[in-house]
Coordinates of C-alpha atoms in Angstrom, one line a residue:
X1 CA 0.0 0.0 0.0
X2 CA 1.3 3.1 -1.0
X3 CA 2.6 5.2 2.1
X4 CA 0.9 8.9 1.8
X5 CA 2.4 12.1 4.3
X6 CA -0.5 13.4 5.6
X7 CA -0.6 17.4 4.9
X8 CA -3.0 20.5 5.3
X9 CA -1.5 21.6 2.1
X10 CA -0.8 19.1 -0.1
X11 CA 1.5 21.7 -2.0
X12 CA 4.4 22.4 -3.1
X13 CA 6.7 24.3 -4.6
X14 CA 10.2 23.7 -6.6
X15 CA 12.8 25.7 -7.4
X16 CA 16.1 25.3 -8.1
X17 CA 17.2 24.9 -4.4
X18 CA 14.8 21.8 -3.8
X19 CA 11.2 22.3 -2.5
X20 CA 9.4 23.5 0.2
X21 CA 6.0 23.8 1.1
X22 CA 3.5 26.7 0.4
X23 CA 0.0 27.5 1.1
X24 CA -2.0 26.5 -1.6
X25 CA -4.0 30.5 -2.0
X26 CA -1.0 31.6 -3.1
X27 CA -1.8 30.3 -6.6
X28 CA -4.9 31.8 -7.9
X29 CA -8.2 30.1 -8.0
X30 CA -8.8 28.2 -11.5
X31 CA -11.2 25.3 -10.6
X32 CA -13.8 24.6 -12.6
X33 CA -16.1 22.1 -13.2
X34 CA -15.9 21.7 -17.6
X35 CA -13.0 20.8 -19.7
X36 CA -11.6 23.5 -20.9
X37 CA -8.3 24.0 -23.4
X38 CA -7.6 27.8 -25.8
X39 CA -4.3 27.5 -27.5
X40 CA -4.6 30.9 -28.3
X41 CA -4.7 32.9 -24.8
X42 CA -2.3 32.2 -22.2
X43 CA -5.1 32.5 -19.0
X44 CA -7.4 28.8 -20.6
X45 CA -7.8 26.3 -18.6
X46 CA -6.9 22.5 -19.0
X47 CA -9.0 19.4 -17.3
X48 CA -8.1 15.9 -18.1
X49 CA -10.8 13.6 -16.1
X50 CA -10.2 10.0 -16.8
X51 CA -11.5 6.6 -15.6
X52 CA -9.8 3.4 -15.2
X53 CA -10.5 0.5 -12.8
X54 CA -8.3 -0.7 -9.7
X55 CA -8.9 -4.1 -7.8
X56 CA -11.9 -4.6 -9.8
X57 CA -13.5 -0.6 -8.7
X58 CA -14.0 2.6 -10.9
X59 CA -11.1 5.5 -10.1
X60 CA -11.5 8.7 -11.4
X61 CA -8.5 11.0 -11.9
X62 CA -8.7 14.3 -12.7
X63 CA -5.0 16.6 -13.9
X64 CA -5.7 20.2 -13.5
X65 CA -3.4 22.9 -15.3
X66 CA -4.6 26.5 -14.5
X67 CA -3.4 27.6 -18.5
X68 CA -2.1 25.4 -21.3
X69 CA 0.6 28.3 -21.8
X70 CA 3.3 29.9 -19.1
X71 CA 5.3 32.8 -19.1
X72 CA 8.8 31.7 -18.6
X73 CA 8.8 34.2 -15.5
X74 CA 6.3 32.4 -13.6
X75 CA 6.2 28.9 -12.1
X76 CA 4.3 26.2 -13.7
X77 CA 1.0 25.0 -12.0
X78 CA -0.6 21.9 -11.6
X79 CA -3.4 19.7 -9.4
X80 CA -3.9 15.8 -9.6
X81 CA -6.8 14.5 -7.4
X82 CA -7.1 10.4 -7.9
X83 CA -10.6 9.6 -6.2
X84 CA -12.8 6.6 -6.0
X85 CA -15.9 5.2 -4.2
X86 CA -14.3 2.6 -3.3
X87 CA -12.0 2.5 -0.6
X88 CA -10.1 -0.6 -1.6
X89 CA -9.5 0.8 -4.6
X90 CA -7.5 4.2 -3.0
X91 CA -6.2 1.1 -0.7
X92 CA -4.5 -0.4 -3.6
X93 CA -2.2 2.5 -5.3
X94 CA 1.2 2.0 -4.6
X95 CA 2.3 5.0 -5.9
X96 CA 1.7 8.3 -7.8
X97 CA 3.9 10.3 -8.8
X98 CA 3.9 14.1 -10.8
X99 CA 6.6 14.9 -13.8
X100 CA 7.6 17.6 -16.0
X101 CA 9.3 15.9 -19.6
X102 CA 9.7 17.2 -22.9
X103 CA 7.5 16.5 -25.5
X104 CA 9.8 13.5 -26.2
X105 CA 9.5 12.0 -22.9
X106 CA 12.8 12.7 -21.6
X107 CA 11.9 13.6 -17.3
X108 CA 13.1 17.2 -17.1
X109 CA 12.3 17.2 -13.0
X110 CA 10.0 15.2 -10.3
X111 CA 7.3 17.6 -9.5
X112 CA 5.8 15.0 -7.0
X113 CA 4.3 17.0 -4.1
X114 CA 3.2 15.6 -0.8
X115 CA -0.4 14.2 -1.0
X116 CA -3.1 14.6 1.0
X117 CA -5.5 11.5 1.3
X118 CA -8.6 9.8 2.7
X119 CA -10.1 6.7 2.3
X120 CA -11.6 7.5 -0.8
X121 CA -9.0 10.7 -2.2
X122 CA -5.7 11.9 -3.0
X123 CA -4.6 14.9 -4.0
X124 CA -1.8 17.3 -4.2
X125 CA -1.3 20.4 -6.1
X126 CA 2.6 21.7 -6.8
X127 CA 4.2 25.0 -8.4
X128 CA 7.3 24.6 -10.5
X129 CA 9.5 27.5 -11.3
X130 CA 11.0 27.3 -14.9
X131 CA 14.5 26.6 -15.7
X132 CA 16.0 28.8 -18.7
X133 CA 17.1 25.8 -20.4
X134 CA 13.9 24.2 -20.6
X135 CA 12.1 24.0 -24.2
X136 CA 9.3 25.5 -24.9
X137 CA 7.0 22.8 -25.3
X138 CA 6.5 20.5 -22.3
X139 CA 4.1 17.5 -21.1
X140 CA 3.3 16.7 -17.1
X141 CA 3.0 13.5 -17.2
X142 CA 1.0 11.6 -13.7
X143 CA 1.7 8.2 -13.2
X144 CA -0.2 5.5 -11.2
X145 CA 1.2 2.6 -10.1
X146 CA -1.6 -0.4 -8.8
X147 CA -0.8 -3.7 -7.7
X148 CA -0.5 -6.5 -10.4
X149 CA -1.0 -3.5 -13.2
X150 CA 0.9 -1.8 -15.7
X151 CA 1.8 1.9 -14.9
X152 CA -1.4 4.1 -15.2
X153 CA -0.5 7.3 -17.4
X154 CA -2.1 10.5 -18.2
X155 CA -0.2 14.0 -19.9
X156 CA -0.9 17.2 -20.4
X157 CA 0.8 19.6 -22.9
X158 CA 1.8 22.9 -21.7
X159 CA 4.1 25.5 -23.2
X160 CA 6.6 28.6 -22.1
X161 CA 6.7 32.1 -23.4
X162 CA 8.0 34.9 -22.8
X163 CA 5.6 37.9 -24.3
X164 CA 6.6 39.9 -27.5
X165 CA 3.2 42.1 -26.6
X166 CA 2.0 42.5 -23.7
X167 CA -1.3 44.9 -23.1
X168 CA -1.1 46.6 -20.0
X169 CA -4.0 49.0 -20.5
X170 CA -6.9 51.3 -22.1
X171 CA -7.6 54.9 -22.6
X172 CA -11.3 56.4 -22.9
X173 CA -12.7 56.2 -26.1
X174 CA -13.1 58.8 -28.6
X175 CA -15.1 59.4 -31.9
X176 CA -13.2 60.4 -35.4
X177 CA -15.4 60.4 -38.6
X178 CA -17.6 57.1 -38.7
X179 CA -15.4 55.7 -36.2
X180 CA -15.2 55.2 -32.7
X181 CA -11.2 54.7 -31.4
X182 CA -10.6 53.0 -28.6
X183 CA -6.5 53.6 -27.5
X184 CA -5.0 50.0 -26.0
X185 CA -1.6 50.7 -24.4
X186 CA 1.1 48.0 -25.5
X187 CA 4.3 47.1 -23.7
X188 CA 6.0 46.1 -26.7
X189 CA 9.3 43.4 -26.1
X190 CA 10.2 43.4 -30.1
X191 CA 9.8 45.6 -33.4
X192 CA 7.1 44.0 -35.6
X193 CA 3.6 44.0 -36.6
X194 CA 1.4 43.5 -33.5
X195 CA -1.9 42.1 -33.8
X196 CA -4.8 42.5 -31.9
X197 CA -8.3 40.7 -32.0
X198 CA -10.5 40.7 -29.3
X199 CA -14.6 41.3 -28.4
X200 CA -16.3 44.2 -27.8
X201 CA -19.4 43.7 -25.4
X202 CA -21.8 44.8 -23.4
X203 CA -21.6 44.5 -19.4
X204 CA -23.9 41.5 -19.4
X205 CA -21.7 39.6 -21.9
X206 CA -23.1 40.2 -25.0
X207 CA -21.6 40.9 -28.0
X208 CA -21.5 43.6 -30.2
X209 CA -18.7 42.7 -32.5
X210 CA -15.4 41.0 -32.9
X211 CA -12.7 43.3 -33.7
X212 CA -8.9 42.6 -35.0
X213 CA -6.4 45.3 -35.5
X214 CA -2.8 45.8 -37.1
X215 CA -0.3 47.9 -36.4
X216 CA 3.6 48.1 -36.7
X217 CA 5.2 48.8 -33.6
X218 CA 9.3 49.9 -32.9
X219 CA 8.5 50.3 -29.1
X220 CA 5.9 50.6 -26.4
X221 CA 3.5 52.8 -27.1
X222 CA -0.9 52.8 -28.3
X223 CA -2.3 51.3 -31.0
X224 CA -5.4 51.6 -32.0
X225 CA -9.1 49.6 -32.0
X226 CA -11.6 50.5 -34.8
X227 CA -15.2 50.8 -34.4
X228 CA -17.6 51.3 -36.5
X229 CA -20.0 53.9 -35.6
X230 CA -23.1 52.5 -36.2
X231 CA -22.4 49.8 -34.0
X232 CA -22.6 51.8 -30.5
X233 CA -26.2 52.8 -30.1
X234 CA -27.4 55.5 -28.0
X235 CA -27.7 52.6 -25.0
X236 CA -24.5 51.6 -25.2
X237 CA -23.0 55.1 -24.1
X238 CA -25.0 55.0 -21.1
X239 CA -22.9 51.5 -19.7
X240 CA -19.6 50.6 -19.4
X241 CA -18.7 48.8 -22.8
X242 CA -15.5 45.6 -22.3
X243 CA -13.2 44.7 -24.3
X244 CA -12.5 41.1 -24.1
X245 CA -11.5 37.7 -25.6
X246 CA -7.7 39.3 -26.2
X247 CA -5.1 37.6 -28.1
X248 CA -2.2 39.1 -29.3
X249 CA 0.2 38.4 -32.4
X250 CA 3.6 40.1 -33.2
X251 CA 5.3 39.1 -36.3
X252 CA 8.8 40.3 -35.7
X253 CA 10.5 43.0 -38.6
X254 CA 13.7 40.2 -38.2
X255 CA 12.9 37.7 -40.7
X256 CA 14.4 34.8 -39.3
X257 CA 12.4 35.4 -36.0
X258 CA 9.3 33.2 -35.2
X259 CA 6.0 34.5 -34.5
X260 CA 6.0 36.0 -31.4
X261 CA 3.2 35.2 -28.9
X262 CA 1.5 38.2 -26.9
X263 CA -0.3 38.8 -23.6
X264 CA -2.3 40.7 -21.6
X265 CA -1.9 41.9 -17.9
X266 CA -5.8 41.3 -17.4
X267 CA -8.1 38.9 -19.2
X268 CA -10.3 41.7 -20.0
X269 CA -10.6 45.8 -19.9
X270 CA -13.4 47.6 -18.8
X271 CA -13.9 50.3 -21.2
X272 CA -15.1 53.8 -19.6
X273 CA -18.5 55.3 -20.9
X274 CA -18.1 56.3 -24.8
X275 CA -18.3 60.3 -24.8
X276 CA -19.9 61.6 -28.4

């Protein structure tokens, strides 16, 4: 039977001096109850739930990833819950265990954390800071281990960037002709053409229309989103419009260079009122 620490956190964190244990709010809440995977934004959310059957019972393992893709500057997150009705079933793991591997396979660290467990649960959630040398495409793989059974194995593909494009903000509004401009603030890493689509909506979440937007940029600086004017009614000034659904582009002016991947310091903007 596999021999479980028992711990309130169940967390932890690895760096390059080892690990050491750290309370799980730290990392911010991305729980949810639906499968979830966005290649193109870097705040989606991955859930692999899978069933397999131990000493004859159902098991149900769920890997969590907050996002499929990292910034290289923060650490890498991830939750594994293995849970069962059956308490022989839990009874009969002999070991779990967490890795970080290339897309090859090849184990690039243990990322095992301490588990917390039941009779019927086990879970543990652990924070990885990335090393430099790491590629950019990766896989944490989970690995069950049952009596009598060939290894139990289940990856998720995750990826590093660091951001060409990052928006960091927006400015009010302002009409010009048939158009209404709304100035987005870009800390730009990179010369090149940024690229900018995102959604325009209401406050209740509904949408008024998609919008993408081009614009060369040497440095930081604003580029702008074009609206057409018919678009904003008269009810739309009265309420705070948002801007939303951001993903950002920059296809560097060095033509060896690969297409760099953006970001955004907030998953969406509220916009302030539109002012004729």
């Amino acid at each position: 039977m596999l021999q479980l620490p028992a711990t309130s956190a169940g967390s932890t964190i690895v760096g390059a001096e080892g690990s050491e244990s750290f309370d799980p709010s730290d990392i911010p809440s991305w729980s949810g109850d639906a499968s979830e995977r966005n290649l193109a934004s870097s705040d989606s959310r991955l859930i692999i739930d899978k069933d397999f059957i131990v000493a004859g019972e159902s098991v149900q393992l769920r890997l969590q990833i907050p996002q499929f893709r990292f910034r290289r500057s923060e650490p890498v997150a991830a939750f594994l819950q293995i849970s069962s009705a059956s308490p022989d079933a839990i009874a009969a793991i002999q070991d779990v265990s967490l890795r970080l591997t290339t897309e090859q396979g090849n184990t690039l660290r243990d990322i095992t954390p301490p588990w917390t467990h039941d009779t019927t649960r086990l879970h543990g959630m652990v924070s990885v800071l990335p090393d430099d040398s790491w590629p950019d495409r990766l896989q944490i793989v989970a690995t069950v281990i049952t009596g009598g059974q060939q290894a139990l194995r289940q990856k998720a593909d995750i990826e590093l960037f660091s951001p060409a494009a990052t928006i960091t903000g927006t400015e009010p509004a302002y009409l010009k002709d048939d158009e209404w401009l709304i100035p987005v603030t870009l800390l730009v890493n990179q010369r090149g053409v940024v690229s900018l689509s995102s959604s325009l909506t209401e406050e209740t979440g509904a949408l008024i229309t998609h919008l993408n937007s081009r614009e060369h940029m040497a440095a930081s600086g604003t580029m702008l989103i074009h609206v057409r004017s018919s678009l904003i009614t008269p009810s739309h000034l009265k309420t705070n419009l948002v801007l939303r659904d951001l993903q950002v582009r920059l296809i560097p002016d060095r033509q060896s260079a690969p297409l760099g991947i953006g970001d955004s310091v907030q998953p969406y903007f509220v916009l302030a009122p539109f002012q004729p």
